[in-house]
Amino acid sequence: MMNYHFTIPSLLVLVIIMGYYFMRPRIPIRMNRAFLAILVIDICTVILDLVRNRLGETWQNHSPVLLWVFNLLFVCFYLTLFYMFFVFSVSVLDARGALRSRLHRFAPTIYYACIAVELSSPATGWMYTVQDGYHPGPLHFLMYACAACYMTFPLIAIYRGRRKLSGGDKTGLVALQMIMIAGLFARFALPNYLVMDTFSLMAIMVIFLSFQNPDLFLSDRGYVFNLPAFRAVLLEWHRKKRSWRLLSFVLQNYNEHREIFGGQQMDEALALINRFLTDTFRGHCCFYLRNGCYAIAGPEEEMDTDQICEVLEMRFAEPWKTSAGDFMIRLSFLRSDTDMHGYPVDRLINTLLISLDETGQDPQAEGKLVLSDSMEAISEKLDVRRCLEKALDNKTLDVFLQPIVNSDTGERTAAEALVRLRNDEGKIIRPDLFITLAERDGYIIRLGEQVLEKVCAFIRDNDMDAMGIHWINVNLSPNQFMSREVPERFQEILREYGVSPDRIHLELTEQSMIDFSLMKEQIRALHEAGFEFALDDYGSGYSNLTRVRQYPFSNIKIDMEVVHNYFRDRDPLLPALLQAFRKMSFSITAEGIENAEMADALRDIGCDYFQGYYFCRPMPMEEFLRPAS
Ligand code: G
Ligand code: G
Ligand code: MN
């Protein structure tokens, strides 16, 4: 008598998993198709197992043909189930780039051979005979052997690809194989209990929890897929060398909207947008990446990006109705005009996210940008960043010096240190390219320290007085004050090199003078330690004399723009301003002096120092040491 106590509950649980799985959207990747096949085949196998055994028990009432039919069907599904578990394991390994062995190519051969033996059984009796119920034939063991093969191969492959697999992947995959092997043993030892169905259910649960829960791939705002899903789909297309196209877009000023209107309302709007996307573009996969960035991707021949853009633009011309009111959102698009299959996936995603973030915050961003262009621009930026990291690590930043001359004598009396970065070919990367990057990405503190160290080393190693150099100006970025340690670090560096702080003048721009008590505190501390301060680029921003007096500046550097403008229209403002500065006992440096006429005129209206190409360009330290010819 067969025992159905395991099979029937297993069947019921399976129905719940299937129902849940079918209700959720899924991305079109091989892992998902394999899992879907496992579910369908397993449910058929369990039902066939029940029917077949019931027929076997009551064989007297049925024709042997019926017994044969159900037996053959059952064994075919049973073998296919193991085969699909195997295909699933292989697809996970492949998706993680961990499939090293080629052994799996032989798997179908074993499968077909085994099925052939089974199908020949009515004639040969090799696997089964049917006579007064079922009886195993001489090759019956093949069924177990074949199943065992499909479980052992992944174990070997998991071991060989272990470095590419995460801990969770390994646990899930190994557990899956072990459960199925245990199931085989149990079926062998307890043939009347039909326990295999419970073991396959356990294996399905393991897959579901580790890899296939559809929620792992869904945006938490519902309906559309998420960033890991995007990556999984692109990786599969990349592996299969599929041609595909992409249209991505970003909600303008997403983060500001979030702050102004509140997270809850933004989430409501996002849910509406997500719903609209899935309802409108049913044939395509829609992904919500992050920070208001979306992507729609599809096979090249099915993606009409123009049409999708048009539909989106039409819909976004209308407001989104949330519970808190109507909501207008502007879009910027970024699209691939060519097939994208050649690009490495992670670099592509990285680029896409960076350019979408940038366009999303750019008020002028309008129209449709092309992804391959931004790929280039961004890989340039990444290049700059790489060079900067390298130069910071190896202390190979270059520091150039530009003389500052005394306006009366024309002799050099000081210098400004200007940092330079070289790329791999030794060409100079413009400071505006890497200083902003360093400020934004948190490299500026190390950069500033390295510049100061090199300046100190220069002062220590050379006879400043003999050169007539009294001090060296070092630029400071306001971001450097974000670190409380800066005053302490600067003094340490000076002590280390035995340089007196009055040899260093720190240049700050007006933008640094935002009312920020931490900054004021640190400037005061540095000033008390003996550093002098110069105000850089005066006149380039919102100049405010009251503000200037709150800081311990001794020198004001007039911005090059202001100087050049003065020679265009001789505005009387500049002389008046210089008069005021002199009354407040600031010394004055004019920047950007390019000819003798400028030097003469500026001396007459009261500049103490000059800096500019007329006297000297910024030059490497070694060159600075050579006496002028
Ligand atoms: O020569 P030049 O193109 O280097 O200068 C570009 C800008 O880079 C200047 O306005 C200057 O303020 C800034 N800069 C140059 N060197 C440094 C430095 O060492 N630190 C900081 N924070 N800015 C610098
Ligand atoms: O720190 P600051 O923003 O002042 O940096 C000075 C910048 O001005 C540097 O980029 C330097 O190369 C540049 N510079 C220095 N002298 C001249 C000059 O005479 N003409 C022009 N156009 N640029 C100059
Ligand atoms: Mn400067």
XYZ file of C-alpha atoms and ligand atoms in Angstrom:
678
model
C 0.000 0.000 0.000
C 1.407 3.409 -1.031
C 1.576 6.237 1.469
C 0.380 9.578 0.107
C 0.965 11.583 3.284
C 3.922 13.428 1.813
C 2.795 13.910 -1.723
C -0.559 15.575 -1.247
C 0.588 18.361 1.130
C 3.606 18.964 -1.103
C 1.270 19.449 -4.030
C -0.777 22.013 -2.113
C 2.254 24.072 -1.096
C 3.506 23.966 -4.667
C 0.230 25.425 -5.909
C 0.691 28.399 -3.579
C 4.226 29.071 -4.792
C 3.107 28.826 -8.397
C 0.170 31.140 -7.865
C 2.411 33.715 -6.249
C 5.091 33.408 -8.897
C 2.677 33.791 -11.789
C 1.125 36.894 -10.323
C 4.401 38.840 -10.252
C 6.148 40.280 -13.312
C 9.375 38.572 -14.312
C 12.354 39.646 -16.408
C 13.150 37.562 -19.482
C 16.350 35.822 -18.420
C 17.288 32.169 -18.619
C 17.255 31.636 -14.844
C 13.620 32.702 -14.736
C 12.615 30.517 -17.647
C 14.363 27.535 -16.054
C 12.563 28.131 -12.759
C 9.220 28.459 -14.476
C 9.893 25.156 -16.251
C 10.808 23.555 -12.908
C 7.526 24.665 -11.378
C 5.399 23.397 -14.258
C 7.275 20.129 -14.617
C 7.287 19.506 -10.892
C 3.575 19.943 -10.548
C 3.013 17.557 -13.475
C 5.471 15.071 -11.980
C 3.719 15.086 -8.623
C 0.320 14.577 -10.218
C 1.650 11.816 -12.488
C 3.333 10.181 -9.512
C 0.014 10.092 -7.675
C -1.937 8.763 -10.645
C 0.676 6.230 -11.615
C 0.909 4.748 -8.143
C -2.813 4.684 -7.688
C -3.103 2.823 -11.002
C -0.364 0.434 -9.862
C -2.267 -0.334 -6.693
C -5.513 -1.028 -8.502
C -4.006 -2.632 -11.596
C -6.703 -5.287 -11.706
C -9.238 -2.676 -12.829
C -7.194 -1.115 -15.638
C -5.759 -2.105 -18.970
C -1.945 -2.526 -19.016
C -1.780 0.124 -21.753
C -3.057 2.724 -19.322
C -0.456 1.652 -16.769
C 2.263 1.894 -19.393
C 1.194 5.327 -20.570
C 1.245 6.829 -17.102
C 4.427 5.091 -16.144
C 6.236 6.368 -19.241
C 4.898 9.863 -18.751
C 5.911 9.886 -15.121
C 9.470 8.743 -15.765
C 9.896 11.274 -18.595
C 8.750 14.130 -16.374
C 10.798 12.858 -13.475
C 13.990 12.819 -15.543
C 13.134 16.179 -17.084
C 12.657 17.647 -13.625
C 16.179 16.671 -12.609
C 17.455 17.946 -15.906
C 15.762 21.306 -15.321
C 17.220 21.606 -11.818
C 20.547 21.063 -13.503
C 19.810 23.701 -16.171
C 18.843 26.121 -13.434
C 22.095 25.585 -11.508
C 24.070 26.060 -14.715
C 22.212 29.274 -15.550
C 23.005 30.711 -12.104
C 26.665 29.792 -12.505
C 26.665 31.306 -15.982
C 24.967 34.506 -14.840
C 27.665 34.947 -12.204
C 30.412 34.275 -14.742
C 31.403 31.212 -12.708
C 30.910 28.501 -15.324
C 34.360 27.167 -16.145
C 33.770 23.570 -17.134
C 32.376 22.496 -20.498
C 31.096 19.231 -19.100
C 27.546 20.508 -19.089
C 27.463 20.295 -22.876
C 27.176 16.505 -22.581
C 24.196 16.753 -20.272
C 21.520 16.538 -23.010
C 23.110 13.336 -24.368
C 22.755 11.558 -21.035
C 19.205 12.852 -20.824
C 18.169 11.584 -24.264
C 19.867 8.211 -23.732
C 18.016 7.681 -20.494
C 14.687 8.721 -22.013
C 15.317 6.318 -24.911
C 15.889 3.397 -22.532
C 12.712 4.310 -20.728
C 10.634 4.616 -23.896
C 11.912 1.273 -25.137
C 10.807 -0.438 -21.931
C 7.414 -1.672 -23.235
C 9.359 -3.672 -25.844
C 12.568 -4.477 -23.944
C 11.529 -4.326 -20.299
C 14.863 -2.663 -19.509
C 13.674 -0.012 -17.084
C 10.235 -1.271 -16.144
C 7.929 -4.143 -16.768
C 4.220 -4.004 -16.241
C 2.647 -7.211 -15.125
C 0.291 -7.199 -12.186
C 1.556 -3.702 -11.340
C 5.027 -2.152 -11.918
C 8.287 -4.003 -11.577
C 11.754 -2.531 -12.033
C 13.770 -3.886 -14.952
C 17.538 -4.596 -15.111
C 18.395 -0.977 -16.134
C 16.103 0.589 -13.571
C 19.127 1.991 -11.698
C 19.798 4.267 -14.713
C 16.994 6.508 -13.554
C 18.832 7.141 -10.293
C 22.239 7.287 -11.921
C 21.101 9.896 -14.427
C 19.477 11.981 -11.685
C 22.584 11.707 -9.510
C 24.753 12.916 -12.428
C 22.686 16.060 -12.729
C 23.254 16.842 -9.080
C 26.963 16.037 -8.955
C 27.986 18.067 -11.962
C 26.823 21.379 -10.430
C 28.669 20.520 -7.217
C 31.917 20.254 -9.170
C 31.142 23.423 -11.101
C 30.301 25.302 -7.896
C 33.636 24.269 -6.451
C 35.529 25.369 -9.532
C 33.738 28.675 -9.815
C 33.638 29.367 -6.070
C 35.580 32.628 -6.305
C 32.963 34.250 -8.492
C 30.036 33.204 -6.330
C 28.753 35.100 -3.329
C 28.236 33.285 -0.038
C 24.502 33.278 -0.596
C 24.876 31.852 -4.120
C 27.063 29.034 -2.873
C 24.789 28.141 0.026
C 21.717 28.175 -2.196
C 23.264 26.096 -4.965
C 24.902 23.520 -2.702
C 21.741 23.151 -0.610
C 19.760 22.599 -3.802
C 21.982 19.714 -4.939
C 22.178 18.161 -1.472
C 18.427 18.168 -1.018
C 17.884 16.459 -4.350
C 20.566 13.835 -3.617
C 18.993 13.189 -0.210
C 15.644 12.849 -1.999
C 17.074 10.193 -4.297
C 18.340 8.214 -1.330
C 15.036 8.552 0.448
C 13.110 7.365 -2.592
C 15.460 4.436 -2.954
C 15.187 3.488 0.722
C 11.465 4.164 1.183
C 9.888 3.472 -2.217
C 6.373 3.275 -0.797
C 6.399 6.701 0.825
C 6.668 8.819 -2.333
C 8.934 11.278 -0.472
C 10.719 12.553 -3.585
C 7.960 15.074 -4.209
C 8.592 16.647 -0.826
C 12.293 16.890 -1.511
C 11.739 18.559 -4.865
C 9.405 20.984 -3.112
C 12.193 21.722 -0.616
C 14.601 22.338 -3.479
C 12.080 24.692 -5.088
C 11.744 26.573 -1.805
C 15.526 26.965 -1.642
C 15.631 28.365 -5.188
C 12.703 30.632 -4.480
C 14.228 32.077 -1.350
C 17.780 32.389 -2.655
C 17.367 33.361 -6.300
C 13.885 33.557 -7.631
C 11.688 35.514 -5.291
C 10.227 37.893 -7.901
C 10.353 40.699 -5.332
C 14.149 40.626 -5.483
C 13.839 42.092 -8.976
C 11.006 44.536 -8.436
C 11.272 48.196 -7.596
C 10.082 48.850 -4.064
C 7.670 51.404 -5.533
C 5.942 48.611 -7.365
C 5.228 47.514 -10.948
C 8.588 48.095 -12.656
C 11.865 46.229 -12.243
C 14.846 47.460 -10.248
C 18.549 48.060 -10.814
C 19.701 44.461 -10.088
C 17.119 43.286 -12.614
C 18.472 45.771 -15.176
C 21.957 44.457 -14.615
C 20.837 40.815 -14.848
C 19.054 41.428 -18.154
C 21.965 43.369 -19.676
C 24.451 40.726 -18.549
C 22.444 38.039 -20.252
C 22.129 40.025 -23.479
C 25.819 40.770 -23.333
C 26.669 37.084 -22.916
C 24.400 36.069 -25.750
C 25.735 38.903 -27.940
C 22.178 40.109 -28.474
C 21.576 43.438 -30.147
C 19.584 45.733 -27.958
C 18.651 49.352 -27.507
C 18.032 51.553 -24.589
C 16.006 54.610 -23.806
C 16.570 56.102 -20.399
C 15.181 59.201 -18.816
C 15.418 61.120 -15.611
C 12.842 63.146 -13.722
C 14.257 66.671 -13.597
C 15.292 67.882 -10.130
C 14.108 64.687 -8.555
C 15.921 65.221 -5.260
C 14.752 68.813 -4.923
C 11.180 67.783 -5.632
C 11.565 65.151 -2.973
C 12.711 67.700 -0.463
C 10.084 70.267 -1.355
C 7.063 68.014 -1.725
C 8.032 65.283 0.702
C 8.985 61.669 0.207
C 5.496 60.291 0.492
C 4.075 62.379 -2.302
C 7.048 61.693 -4.558
C 6.636 57.975 -3.943
C 3.002 58.261 -4.854
C 3.950 60.009 -8.101
C 6.589 57.379 -8.817
C 4.076 54.601 -8.311
C 1.768 56.324 -10.830
C 4.619 56.679 -13.324
C 5.666 53.055 -12.823
C 2.125 51.894 -13.400
C 1.840 54.031 -16.525
C 5.078 52.583 -17.900
C 4.129 48.960 -17.372
C 0.640 49.506 -18.773
C 1.858 51.444 -21.809
C 5.003 49.557 -22.802
C 3.895 46.005 -22.243
C 6.319 44.467 -24.691
C 9.380 46.067 -23.101
C 11.102 45.820 -19.753
C 10.861 49.020 -17.713
C 13.322 49.625 -14.927
C 13.470 52.161 -12.138
C 17.184 52.562 -11.495
C 17.391 55.104 -8.655
C 17.034 58.847 -7.916
C 14.304 59.382 -10.487
C 16.191 57.545 -13.256
C 14.387 55.095 -15.519
C 15.419 52.794 -18.346
C 13.431 50.986 -21.002
C 15.342 48.317 -22.848
C 14.535 45.811 -25.518
C 15.845 43.865 -28.482
C 17.016 46.174 -31.254
C 14.278 45.290 -33.718
C 11.487 45.872 -31.189
C 12.654 49.164 -29.703
C 11.268 52.201 -31.470
C 12.909 54.805 -29.246
C 11.379 57.748 -31.119
C 7.913 56.484 -30.564
C 8.526 55.720 -26.900
C 9.928 59.231 -26.402
C 6.875 60.721 -28.035
C 4.465 58.757 -25.871
C 6.376 59.717 -22.751
C 6.525 63.380 -23.684
C 2.807 63.437 -24.297
C 2.016 61.868 -20.956
C 4.462 64.064 -19.018
C 2.904 67.177 -20.523
C -0.032 66.340 -18.242
C 0.158 66.466 -14.450
C 0.304 63.405 -12.201
C -2.592 63.447 -9.779
C -1.497 62.487 -6.298
C -3.497 62.751 -3.087
C -1.698 66.008 -2.235
C -2.413 67.658 -5.562
C -1.334 67.827 -9.177
C 2.263 67.361 -9.977
C 4.126 68.467 -13.104
C 7.369 66.644 -13.842
C 9.843 67.407 -16.607
C 11.916 64.720 -18.285
C 15.342 64.558 -19.854
C 16.161 61.685 -22.142
C 19.334 59.787 -22.734
C 19.219 57.236 -25.491
C 21.370 54.813 -27.361
C 21.349 55.589 -31.052
C 23.259 52.487 -31.882
C 23.044 48.938 -30.769
C 24.640 48.677 -27.327
C 25.809 45.099 -27.277
C 29.554 45.792 -27.363
C 29.844 47.748 -24.109
C 30.894 46.074 -20.857
C 27.756 46.040 -18.735
C 29.010 47.486 -15.476
C 30.765 50.354 -17.174
C 27.672 51.080 -19.173
C 25.436 51.138 -16.103
C 27.918 53.310 -14.258
C 28.058 55.793 -17.113
C 24.346 55.782 -17.539
C 23.717 56.551 -13.870
C 26.322 59.312 -13.760
C 25.034 61.021 -16.887
C 21.426 60.689 -15.809
C 22.242 62.206 -12.418
C 24.013 65.072 -14.121
C 21.299 65.781 -16.675
C 18.680 65.533 -13.959
C 20.252 68.415 -12.069
C 21.085 70.542 -15.056
C 18.386 73.198 -15.536
C 19.447 73.660 -19.163
C 19.274 69.971 -19.953
C 16.672 69.672 -22.643
C 16.102 67.374 -25.517
C 17.761 64.077 -26.108
C 21.330 63.223 -25.291
C 23.109 60.337 -26.859
C 24.562 57.720 -24.606
C 27.708 57.002 -26.594
C 28.697 60.698 -26.337
C 28.320 60.678 -22.588
C 30.195 57.387 -22.484
C 33.169 59.236 -23.902
C 32.820 62.301 -21.709
C 32.464 60.168 -18.641
C 35.277 57.825 -19.426
C 37.401 60.969 -19.721
C 36.260 62.021 -16.271
C 36.912 58.573 -14.879
C 40.352 58.787 -16.441
C 41.036 62.079 -14.702
C 39.900 60.573 -11.462
C 42.143 57.547 -11.925
C 45.146 59.784 -12.642
C 44.327 61.876 -9.596
C 44.093 58.832 -7.350
C 47.381 57.573 -8.693
C 49.105 60.917 -8.198
C 47.765 61.183 -4.657
C 48.903 57.657 -3.784
C 52.351 58.007 -5.338
C 52.764 61.639 -4.328
C 53.406 62.601 -7.934
C 51.289 65.720 -8.153
C 53.273 68.502 -9.758
C 53.458 71.918 -8.185
C 54.229 74.872 -10.458
C 55.248 78.269 -9.201
C 54.249 81.613 -10.663
C 56.273 84.601 -9.457
C 54.582 87.510 -7.746
C 56.560 90.690 -8.347
C 56.915 93.913 -6.423
C 55.191 96.647 -8.405
C 57.866 99.266 -7.651
C 60.988 97.277 -8.404
C 59.660 94.653 -10.819
C 61.636 92.096 -8.786
C 60.044 88.831 -7.783
C 59.197 88.806 -4.123
C 56.893 85.817 -3.711
C 55.222 83.065 -5.718
C 51.911 81.275 -6.017
C 51.897 77.485 -5.936
C 49.621 76.022 -8.631
C 48.980 72.321 -8.670
C 49.318 70.317 -11.894
C 48.247 66.790 -12.713
C 49.658 64.732 -15.555
C 47.939 61.928 -17.436
C 49.650 58.654 -18.345
C 51.302 60.230 -21.379
C 52.664 63.051 -19.233
C 50.332 65.680 -20.678
C 48.986 68.210 -18.217
C 45.352 67.895 -17.187
C 43.725 71.297 -16.648
C 43.188 72.165 -12.958
C 39.551 73.150 -13.505
C 38.961 69.540 -14.568
C 40.402 67.914 -11.510
C 40.057 70.509 -8.720
C 36.236 70.450 -8.889
C 36.337 66.681 -9.056
C 38.675 66.561 -6.061
C 36.387 68.884 -4.138
C 33.289 66.914 -4.986
C 34.662 63.453 -4.398
C 36.606 64.141 -1.233
C 40.162 64.126 -2.556
C 40.815 67.799 -1.904
C 42.161 67.369 1.623
C 44.878 64.987 0.517
C 45.565 67.143 -2.536
C 45.958 70.260 -0.381
C 48.281 68.495 2.026
C 50.458 67.187 -0.768
C 50.763 70.652 -2.319
C 51.673 72.143 1.058
C 54.259 69.408 1.662
C 55.885 70.029 -1.708
C 55.946 73.766 -1.114
C 57.502 73.201 2.333
C 60.096 70.852 0.883
C 60.933 73.529 -1.699
C 61.364 76.162 1.015
C 63.465 73.825 3.161
C 65.749 72.752 0.311
C 66.432 76.172 -1.196
C 67.712 79.485 -0.013
C 64.603 81.638 -0.218
C 66.274 84.832 0.892
C 68.970 84.543 -1.764
C 66.197 84.206 -4.362
C 64.402 87.187 -2.859
C 61.304 85.051 -2.211
C 59.680 86.018 1.073
C 56.668 83.721 0.991
C 54.723 81.308 -1.169
C 50.968 81.484 -1.700
C 49.088 78.199 -1.401
C 45.468 77.908 -2.595
C 42.926 76.516 -0.170
C 39.551 75.197 -1.162
C 36.620 75.852 1.170
C 35.977 72.107 1.230
C 39.251 71.616 3.030
C 37.716 73.235 6.084
C 35.119 70.517 6.261
C 37.755 68.547 8.105
C 38.400 69.772 11.633
C 41.939 68.491 11.554
C 43.167 70.883 8.862
C 44.753 73.551 11.126
C 46.478 70.849 13.166
C 47.657 68.963 10.049
C 49.042 72.119 8.418
C 51.068 72.963 11.508
C 52.347 69.388 11.700
C 53.517 69.547 8.098
C 55.316 72.823 8.714
C 57.007 71.423 11.827
C 58.011 68.312 9.908
C 59.793 70.379 7.252
C 61.034 73.022 9.686
C 59.283 75.836 7.821
C 58.052 78.947 9.605
C 54.332 79.674 8.994
C 54.996 83.259 7.922
C 56.569 81.764 4.772
C 53.134 80.502 3.733
C 50.246 82.691 2.644
C 46.954 80.864 2.259
C 44.674 82.002 -0.584
C 40.943 81.776 -0.086
C 38.308 82.690 -2.642
C 35.229 84.690 -1.833
C 33.068 81.627 -2.118
C 34.862 80.282 0.930
C 33.543 83.159 2.984
C 30.063 81.847 3.480
C 28.917 82.407 7.053
C 30.038 79.174 8.440
C 31.280 79.200 11.989
C 33.418 76.082 11.627
C 35.310 77.746 8.788
C 35.787 80.988 10.697
C 37.091 79.072 13.669
C 39.616 77.185 11.586
C 40.809 80.278 9.735
C 41.291 82.014 13.056
C 43.228 79.049 14.428
C 45.532 79.006 11.391
C 46.012 82.751 11.633
C 46.932 82.511 15.291
C 49.432 79.803 14.382
C 51.173 82.368 12.157
C 49.781 81.730 8.651
C 48.868 84.799 6.615
C 45.773 84.954 4.429
C 45.127 86.413 1.000
C 41.709 86.865 -0.587
C 41.846 85.281 -4.049
C 39.918 86.298 -7.176
C 38.390 89.416 -5.607
C 35.549 90.774 -7.721
C 34.682 87.518 -9.427
C 31.735 86.820 -7.147
C 29.484 88.756 -4.834
C 32.099 90.922 -3.208
C 31.154 92.224 0.165
C 33.509 94.543 2.008
C 31.926 94.003 5.412
C 32.377 90.278 5.041
C 35.996 90.748 3.976
C 36.754 92.592 7.212
C 35.500 89.741 9.334
C 38.372 87.568 8.184
C 42.069 88.039 8.917
C 43.225 88.840 5.362
C 46.364 90.849 4.822
C 46.355 90.801 1.021
C 43.662 91.123 -1.629
C 44.191 89.615 -5.074
C 42.149 91.387 -7.724
C 40.631 88.895 -10.127
C 42.060 88.796 -13.634
C 38.604 89.431 -15.149
C 38.255 92.662 -13.152
C 41.718 93.782 -14.199
C 41.060 93.037 -17.867
C 37.689 94.788 -17.750
C 39.340 97.883 -16.336
C 41.498 98.132 -19.423
C 38.476 97.816 -21.649
C 36.459 100.741 -20.289
C 38.566 102.415 -17.562
C 35.750 102.241 -15.071
C 36.638 104.523 -12.121
C 35.333 101.870 -9.767
C 38.606 99.952 -9.569
C 40.796 102.907 -8.453
C 38.179 103.807 -5.859
C 38.064 100.261 -4.606
C 41.843 100.073 -4.320
C 41.808 103.344 -2.365
C 39.354 101.811 0.073
C 41.446 98.689 0.471
C 44.528 100.711 1.156
C 42.698 102.686 3.826
C 41.775 99.362 5.405
C 45.520 98.582 5.211
C 45.281 95.592 2.902
C 48.091 95.101 0.453
C 46.922 94.545 -3.129
C 47.974 92.101 -5.823
C 46.729 92.441 -9.396
C 46.386 89.194 -11.331
C 46.604 88.609 -15.064
C 49.112 91.325 -15.968
C 49.891 90.698 -19.612
C 51.801 93.809 -20.755
C 53.834 96.789 -19.563
C 50.984 99.215 -20.041
C 48.841 97.274 -17.591
C 51.638 97.120 -15.066
C 52.258 100.885 -15.240
C 48.606 101.836 -14.958
C 47.940 99.485 -12.046
C 50.999 100.666 -10.157
C 49.684 104.199 -10.491
C 46.348 103.341 -8.930
C 47.956 101.607 -5.977
C 48.728 97.901 -6.594
C 51.597 96.563 -4.497
C 52.177 93.292 -6.308
C 51.718 91.868 -9.785
C 51.213 88.408 -11.099
C 50.837 87.594 -14.771
C 52.224 86.282 -18.039
C 53.968 89.610 -18.686
C 56.366 88.734 -15.892
C 56.289 85.002 -15.921
C 54.056 82.011 -16.554
C 53.596 79.342 -13.887
C 56.598 77.030 -14.195
C 57.994 73.843 -12.701
C 59.967 74.277 -9.495
C 63.320 73.371 -11.094
C 62.814 76.044 -13.713
C 61.870 78.551 -11.043
C 65.263 77.965 -9.415
C 67.201 78.857 -12.558
C 68.167 82.553 -12.610
C 66.102 84.485 -15.142
C 67.980 85.022 -18.376
O 46.972 77.909 -13.288
P 45.652 77.608 -13.080
O 44.922 77.199 -14.300
O 46.277 76.459 -12.397
O 44.663 77.678 -11.883
C 43.349 77.172 -11.907
C 42.702 77.275 -10.576
O 43.072 76.142 -9.787
C 43.112 78.494 -9.810
O 41.990 79.320 -9.701
C 43.515 78.013 -8.454
O 42.716 78.650 -7.461
C 43.201 76.530 -8.453
N 44.316 75.823 -7.831
C 45.562 75.714 -8.303
N 46.335 75.021 -7.434
C 45.529 74.690 -6.376
C 45.719 73.985 -5.138
O 46.812 73.519 -4.807
N 44.649 73.820 -4.309
C 43.444 74.336 -4.622
N 42.442 74.139 -3.762
N 43.212 75.013 -5.779
C 44.256 75.203 -6.638
O 44.289 80.974 -7.994
P 43.896 81.795 -9.226
O 42.471 81.656 -9.601
O 44.288 83.207 -9.098
O 44.787 81.133 -10.344
C 45.507 81.873 -11.225
C 45.226 81.403 -12.609
O 45.489 82.423 -13.527
C 46.077 80.247 -13.010
O 45.292 79.452 -13.822
C 47.169 80.865 -13.840
O 47.719 79.935 -14.778
C 46.401 81.974 -14.545
N 47.206 83.142 -14.924
C 48.252 83.666 -14.269
N 48.707 84.772 -14.906
C 47.930 84.968 -16.013
C 47.904 85.957 -17.057
O 48.687 86.886 -17.122
N 46.940 85.825 -18.005
C 46.044 84.836 -17.973
N 45.122 84.740 -18.951
N 46.046 83.883 -17.003
C 46.976 83.941 -16.014
Mn 45.072 81.564 -6.505
